């Protein structure tokens, strides 16, 4: 070893003996180059030159909705607009935009005005329908419930156009109810004494807020007090409406044999009624009624009942459909909840009723044989339902009514977000219009000027 080596290992124990064989060291691994990838840079400002028209492909469902809306006579909706040419005030949103938004939203299962207002800024289909016009949830909410008569007329127009095209023949119409949860809590129902006490408190609160507004001249506080006063007045109006409906609810209980139970009415939605729902539970709800043409699945009648039973609903719906279509259906298909003798007698004047005959309690008795107290119409109904032809016709009821009810559920009719029969009826009319629009795409696409191409079929299937 050299002197430097001696100095390096001085004081250390070194192995003695002959030098060990040289050990081969592994070669160093080659260096791996880092992967070159493209990572997102979301803060980079981009300038895109595009128009709204290019957002949707031809035949998109939103285009179909707009194609139908722009062909309708909306003069009734325009009549309520106060802003006119040469006058003052901000221009109103065109009714075509609001109607198209709600129809498309109904097809997509969007039932909230606030949700609809939000997605008009982010969803291409809603942006295309708006066409650059800004909408808010107040305008959407007000429009949905303010044009019940106009929506009913549009339903008549849609049915008439499909009848003229030969799609709707009214050979058989299925009628059924679909119970939908109301916008009221189960704990909001009160008896008469509670309602009267709450009403006195509400009136006292309104008077108190009125005095505060007169004594306080500050503009900021007056605005807050005005909002509180409006809320108190609305509560007072709801309580007064609940008291007015109390006798009607009591009469319903008497007909049901529950006169001993005191009637209760909701302080949130006085027209909502506690009904037995499909899962067996009891909740505040409405009972919308739909009449559907069996051959085309087109809705030809819409009504809203405030009772859970379907008894007494057949004749009013039959009269509505007859007036709307200009003729009575050849056959009216209902389930056992509609078939009271009185209703059958009245309906038999214009149509043939097809509904199940109740089974007698006595064994061995043929339910299809006329009874001694039967009227001529009821006796004919019993005999008719015993034939194989009538049974085959009646089987179409479930395939028609239950199909439309299922589509209603799939399109968001699980719970109403509006209160009162008039507003609930508007929602049901919008659903019927949207439903019939999709049936028009399938049955008579020429009415929309979109032909029968693949795009229209795809829109229908969705």
XYZ file of C-alpha atoms in Angstrom:
462
model
C 0.000 0.000 0.000
C 1.035 3.523 -0.454
C 1.611 5.916 2.376
C -1.691 7.591 1.709
C -3.471 4.255 2.001
C -1.680 3.510 5.254
C -2.789 6.784 6.665
C -6.353 6.139 5.479
C -6.757 2.729 7.190
C -4.530 3.505 10.202
C -6.102 2.222 13.433
C -8.583 -0.124 11.692
C -8.629 -3.931 11.787
C -7.888 -5.250 8.330
C -8.443 -8.851 7.205
C -5.333 -10.951 7.086
C -4.412 -13.570 4.512
C -4.387 -13.527 0.752
C -6.509 -10.944 -1.015
C -10.075 -12.016 -1.846
C -11.179 -12.507 -5.412
C -12.547 -9.400 -7.060
C -16.357 -9.174 -6.972
C -18.107 -7.924 -10.107
C -20.401 -4.881 -9.403
C -23.760 -4.598 -11.253
C -23.910 -2.057 -14.019
C -25.842 1.126 -13.242
C -29.493 1.109 -14.569
C -30.111 3.470 -17.454
C -32.036 6.653 -16.503
C -35.777 6.636 -17.441
C -37.007 9.802 -19.127
C -40.079 11.460 -17.616
C -43.361 10.999 -19.559
C -44.412 13.958 -21.620
C -48.193 14.555 -21.193
C -50.718 17.337 -21.694
C -52.185 18.601 -18.447
C -55.334 20.759 -18.101
C -54.922 24.494 -17.866
C -58.327 25.795 -16.871
C -57.275 29.367 -16.223
C -56.381 29.947 -19.834
C -58.783 32.390 -21.466
C -60.264 31.081 -24.694
C -62.097 32.966 -27.396
C -64.588 30.822 -29.273
C -66.541 32.036 -32.248
C -69.809 30.088 -32.219
C -73.523 30.819 -32.379
C -76.367 29.265 -30.390
C -77.810 27.708 -33.534
C -74.801 25.404 -33.804
C -75.208 24.052 -30.269
C -77.909 21.505 -31.152
C -77.950 18.920 -33.903
C -80.926 18.817 -36.296
C -83.891 16.959 -34.873
C -82.927 17.611 -31.246
C -85.840 17.391 -28.835
C -85.539 21.097 -27.980
C -85.910 21.936 -31.677
C -89.055 19.807 -31.828
C -90.510 21.661 -28.847
C -89.766 25.041 -30.400
C -91.098 23.935 -33.783
C -94.459 23.200 -32.168
C -94.546 26.264 -29.921
C -93.823 28.793 -32.650
C -96.811 27.490 -34.661
C -99.311 28.064 -31.837
C -101.610 31.016 -31.322
C -100.452 32.606 -28.055
C -102.534 35.773 -28.339
C -104.150 35.068 -24.956
C -100.727 35.095 -23.306
C -99.679 38.226 -25.199
C -102.822 40.030 -24.012
C -101.442 40.275 -20.474
C -98.199 41.995 -21.483
C -98.261 45.685 -20.517
C -95.089 46.762 -22.334
C -96.094 47.904 -25.837
C -94.389 49.516 -28.799
C -93.921 53.244 -28.210
C -94.670 52.895 -24.504
C -92.478 52.871 -21.427
C -91.258 49.981 -19.347
C -88.965 47.048 -19.840
C -89.745 44.614 -22.648
C -91.302 41.367 -21.493
C -89.967 37.895 -22.232
C -91.754 36.369 -25.211
C -94.334 33.764 -24.100
C -92.923 31.366 -26.696
C -89.648 31.199 -24.756
C -91.269 30.546 -21.382
C -93.687 27.976 -22.779
C -90.936 26.144 -24.652
C -88.723 26.114 -21.565
C -91.449 24.559 -19.417
C -92.402 21.967 -22.031
C -88.803 20.897 -22.485
C -88.236 20.935 -18.720
C -91.290 18.712 -18.265
C -89.825 16.194 -20.720
C -86.523 16.274 -18.848
C -88.112 15.851 -15.408
C -87.321 19.391 -14.199
C -90.165 20.735 -12.079
C -88.559 23.534 -10.062
C -88.549 27.096 -11.398
C -85.289 27.835 -9.580
C -83.591 24.777 -11.018
C -84.843 25.632 -14.486
C -83.532 29.187 -14.189
C -80.084 27.889 -13.183
C -79.662 25.446 -16.035
C -80.637 28.011 -18.667
C -77.087 29.349 -18.240
C -75.280 26.007 -18.423
C -77.299 23.547 -20.526
C -77.012 23.936 -24.289
C -80.613 22.934 -25.027
C -82.028 25.501 -22.599
C -79.581 28.148 -23.816
C -80.745 27.487 -27.361
C -84.397 27.860 -26.355
C -83.650 31.142 -24.559
C -81.740 32.459 -27.561
C -79.748 34.915 -25.463
C -82.740 36.143 -23.411
C -82.098 36.085 -19.664
C -84.855 34.502 -17.549
C -85.268 34.281 -13.787
C -87.205 31.935 -11.570
C -89.838 34.576 -10.753
C -90.832 34.918 -14.405
C -90.831 31.162 -14.887
C -92.860 30.518 -11.747
C -95.463 33.172 -12.548
C -95.863 32.043 -16.152
C -96.434 28.419 -15.188
C -99.526 29.162 -13.073
C -101.023 32.250 -14.741
C -102.209 30.794 -18.053
C -104.467 27.878 -17.181
C -107.105 28.737 -19.771
C -104.527 29.268 -22.510
C -102.848 25.936 -21.714
C -106.228 24.199 -21.829
C -106.905 25.722 -25.256
C -103.486 24.552 -26.469
C -104.329 21.024 -25.339
C -107.528 21.185 -27.389
C -105.525 22.381 -30.394
C -102.997 19.547 -30.067
C -105.760 16.941 -29.802
C -107.662 18.464 -32.742
C -104.579 18.455 -34.962
C -103.902 14.793 -34.162
C -107.539 13.933 -34.847
C -107.358 15.730 -38.187
C -104.227 13.740 -39.027
C -106.066 10.498 -38.242
C -103.862 9.612 -35.266
C -106.641 9.963 -32.669
C -109.927 8.188 -33.426
C -111.514 8.038 -29.951
C -112.562 4.428 -30.348
C -111.521 3.644 -26.796
C -110.492 6.087 -24.063
C -108.932 4.957 -20.775
C -109.590 7.089 -17.696
C -107.561 6.831 -14.484
C -106.361 8.891 -11.539
C -102.783 9.316 -10.314
C -102.277 10.514 -6.753
C -99.417 12.985 -6.413
C -97.994 14.332 -3.169
C -99.001 17.936 -2.414
C -96.720 20.740 -1.275
C -97.992 20.527 2.307
C -96.709 18.818 5.403
C -98.694 16.199 7.302
C -98.298 18.312 10.443
C -99.960 21.367 8.872
C -103.525 20.055 9.329
C -105.645 21.740 12.015
C -109.176 21.420 13.401
C -111.652 24.287 13.402
C -110.810 25.619 16.886
C -107.095 25.692 16.063
C -107.724 27.370 12.715
C -109.867 30.083 14.306
C -107.243 30.773 16.979
C -104.448 30.949 14.397
C -106.547 33.283 12.245
C -107.035 35.726 15.150
C -103.287 35.752 15.733
C -102.604 36.310 12.037
C -105.012 39.258 11.880
C -103.441 40.799 14.969
C -99.998 40.393 13.411
C -101.094 42.111 10.182
C -102.552 45.047 12.160
C -99.373 45.322 14.216
C -97.145 45.459 11.147
C -99.431 48.040 9.559
C -99.059 50.331 12.590
C -95.273 49.911 12.551
C -95.084 50.934 8.902
C -97.101 54.080 9.566
C -94.980 55.101 12.570
C -91.534 54.321 11.101
C -90.542 56.549 8.187
C -87.131 55.026 7.442
C -87.057 53.699 3.896
C -84.874 50.686 4.690
C -86.967 49.506 7.609
C -90.198 50.130 5.667
C -89.080 47.744 2.944
C -88.408 45.033 5.494
C -91.695 45.681 7.249
C -93.549 45.563 3.931
C -92.097 42.105 3.251
C -93.135 40.932 6.706
C -96.615 42.348 6.210
C -97.021 40.549 2.879
C -95.996 37.268 4.512
C -98.475 37.835 7.342
C -101.259 38.679 4.890
C -100.536 35.534 2.877
C -100.742 33.438 6.030
C -104.021 35.133 6.936
C -105.423 34.373 3.480
C -104.389 30.704 3.740
C -106.100 30.365 7.117
C -109.277 31.981 5.810
C -109.257 29.601 2.843
C -108.770 26.644 5.186
C -111.803 27.653 7.241
C -113.907 28.015 4.093
C -113.006 24.489 2.975
C -113.696 22.919 6.355
C -117.420 22.161 5.642
C -116.472 20.410 2.384
C -114.000 18.148 4.178
C -116.559 17.407 6.883
C -119.106 16.420 4.220
C -116.556 14.032 2.683
C -116.032 12.389 6.064
C -119.780 11.983 6.509
C -120.060 10.248 3.135
C -117.230 7.943 4.189
C -118.965 7.123 7.474
C -116.397 9.021 9.547
C -118.636 11.834 10.827
C -117.390 11.304 14.386
C -113.876 12.331 13.371
C -113.398 16.121 13.329
C -112.406 17.519 9.935
C -108.916 18.955 9.564
C -107.533 21.231 6.838
C -103.952 22.174 5.997
C -102.789 25.680 6.834
C -100.208 25.423 4.029
C -102.408 24.235 1.150
C -106.078 24.282 2.085
C -107.134 22.339 -1.028
C -104.809 19.402 -0.397
C -106.364 16.294 1.157
C -104.791 13.409 3.053
C -104.989 10.392 0.735
C -103.811 6.816 0.822
C -100.823 6.559 -1.489
C -99.502 3.663 -3.539
C -97.101 2.535 -0.791
C -99.917 2.272 1.748
C -99.057 5.477 3.596
C -101.267 8.534 4.058
C -100.025 11.934 2.871
C -101.422 15.284 1.681
C -101.998 14.874 -2.046
C -104.053 15.677 -5.121
C -105.749 13.176 -7.423
C -105.150 14.307 -11.038
C -107.369 12.608 -13.615
C -106.120 11.738 -17.112
C -108.132 10.452 -20.080
C -106.016 8.821 -22.798
C -106.861 7.538 -26.259
C -106.038 3.825 -26.238
C -104.826 3.579 -29.853
C -102.496 6.574 -29.868
C -101.696 7.121 -26.145
C -102.620 10.789 -26.628
C -104.007 12.557 -23.560
C -107.425 13.997 -24.415
C -108.614 15.102 -20.970
C -107.087 16.581 -17.798
C -108.719 17.305 -14.452
C -107.675 17.523 -10.797
C -109.692 16.068 -7.908
C -109.206 16.950 -4.246
C -110.509 13.611 -2.956
C -108.662 10.317 -2.878
C -111.547 8.310 -4.323
C -112.300 8.159 -8.057
C -116.033 7.899 -7.411
C -117.924 10.612 -9.252
C -115.039 11.537 -11.566
C -116.098 9.596 -14.681
C -118.979 11.740 -15.957
C -117.200 15.138 -15.576
C -114.187 13.803 -17.491
C -116.416 12.281 -20.176
C -118.164 15.617 -20.630
C -114.833 17.426 -20.876
C -113.480 15.033 -23.508
C -116.710 15.248 -25.516
C -116.560 19.036 -25.513
C -112.852 19.145 -26.288
C -112.986 16.656 -29.154
C -116.435 17.470 -30.509
C -117.584 13.867 -30.119
C -117.963 11.231 -27.429
C -115.651 8.198 -27.386
C -117.158 4.906 -28.505
C -115.907 3.124 -25.370
C -114.871 4.420 -21.934
C -112.465 2.192 -19.971
C -112.259 2.611 -16.177
C -111.286 0.517 -13.174
C -113.561 -0.507 -10.328
C -113.138 2.786 -8.469
C -115.254 4.636 -11.060
C -118.127 2.212 -11.632
C -120.965 3.472 -9.453
C -124.452 2.804 -10.833
C -125.278 6.510 -11.032
C -122.156 7.286 -13.041
C -122.749 4.365 -15.393
C -126.318 5.497 -16.060
C -125.222 9.017 -16.946
C -122.238 7.920 -19.045
C -124.315 5.368 -20.976
C -126.193 8.201 -22.677
C -123.170 8.911 -24.882
C -120.751 5.974 -24.645
C -120.319 2.352 -23.593
C -118.694 1.891 -20.204
C -116.177 -0.932 -19.751
C -115.322 -1.589 -16.119
C -115.123 -4.601 -13.797
C -118.337 -5.894 -12.248
C -118.065 -6.393 -8.468
C -118.090 -10.000 -7.357
C -121.208 -10.918 -5.328
C -120.775 -11.957 -1.716
C -122.983 -15.005 -2.277
C -121.180 -17.892 -3.916
C -122.633 -19.384 -7.076
C -124.234 -16.116 -8.230
C -123.320 -14.912 -11.717
C -122.241 -11.242 -11.389
C -122.993 -10.620 -15.077
C -126.685 -11.375 -14.793
C -128.919 -8.301 -14.308
C -130.322 -7.767 -10.832
C -133.862 -6.809 -9.949
C -133.016 -3.213 -9.047
C -130.737 -2.520 -11.999
C -131.582 0.188 -14.495
C -131.398 -0.606 -18.186
C -127.923 0.939 -18.522
C -126.530 -0.961 -15.519
C -128.075 -4.239 -16.705
C -126.509 -3.806 -20.154
C -123.159 -3.054 -18.535
C -123.308 -6.281 -16.486
C -124.164 -8.425 -19.495
C -121.592 -6.694 -21.713
C -118.725 -7.266 -19.253
C -119.458 -10.992 -19.271
C -118.553 -11.354 -22.946
C -115.088 -12.242 -24.238
C -115.111 -9.213 -26.530
C -115.648 -6.825 -23.612
C -112.922 -8.508 -21.593
C -110.486 -8.108 -24.485
C -111.376 -4.422 -24.800
C -111.049 -3.834 -21.061
C -107.550 -5.324 -20.993
C -106.402 -2.273 -22.968
C -107.143 -0.027 -19.982
C -104.040 -1.016 -18.018
C -101.792 -0.886 -21.089
C -102.976 2.664 -21.729
C -103.639 4.371 -18.397
C -100.822 2.752 -16.437
C -98.332 3.501 -19.206
C -99.178 7.214 -19.143
C -99.103 7.253 -15.334
C -95.645 5.669 -15.375
C -94.389 8.282 -17.837
C -95.775 10.988 -15.557
C -93.767 9.591 -12.663
C -90.630 9.337 -14.779
C -91.046 12.968 -15.814
C -91.012 14.245 -12.259
C -94.637 14.080 -11.119
C -93.703 12.691 -7.721
C -94.694 15.812 -5.790
C -96.238 19.115 -6.779
C -94.181 22.210 -6.018
C -97.189 24.536 -6.382
C -100.243 24.919 -4.152
C -103.929 25.017 -4.993
C -106.092 23.259 -7.558
C -105.680 25.941 -10.228
C -101.895 25.852 -10.097
C -101.774 22.063 -9.938
C -104.049 21.938 -13.000
C -101.607 24.164 -14.897
C -98.776 21.750 -14.116
C -100.866 18.807 -15.329
C -101.763 20.669 -18.533
C -98.074 21.301 -19.210
C -97.388 17.604 -18.711
C -100.211 16.684 -21.106
C -98.927 19.117 -23.749
C -95.376 17.781 -23.478
C -96.613 14.199 -23.610
C -98.803 14.840 -26.660
C -95.928 16.618 -28.371
C -93.812 13.467 -28.168
C -96.730 11.389 -29.411
C -97.030 13.815 -32.333
C -93.388 13.150 -33.179
C -94.135 9.435 -33.366
C -97.574 9.510 -34.997
C -97.702 12.643 -37.155
C -94.225 14.192 -37.513
C -95.366 16.186 -40.544
C -97.268 18.441 -38.116
C -93.860 19.556 -36.813
C -92.242 19.796 -40.255
C -89.453 17.489 -39.105
C -90.229 14.431 -41.189
C -89.614 10.858 -40.092
C -85.839 10.824 -40.070
C -83.587 9.099 -37.569
C -83.126 12.269 -35.530
C -86.845 12.596 -34.902
C -87.118 8.941 -33.974
C -84.194 9.331 -31.564
C -85.845 12.333 -29.921
C -89.032 10.326 -29.484
C -87.252 7.334 -28.011
C -85.553 9.531 -25.414
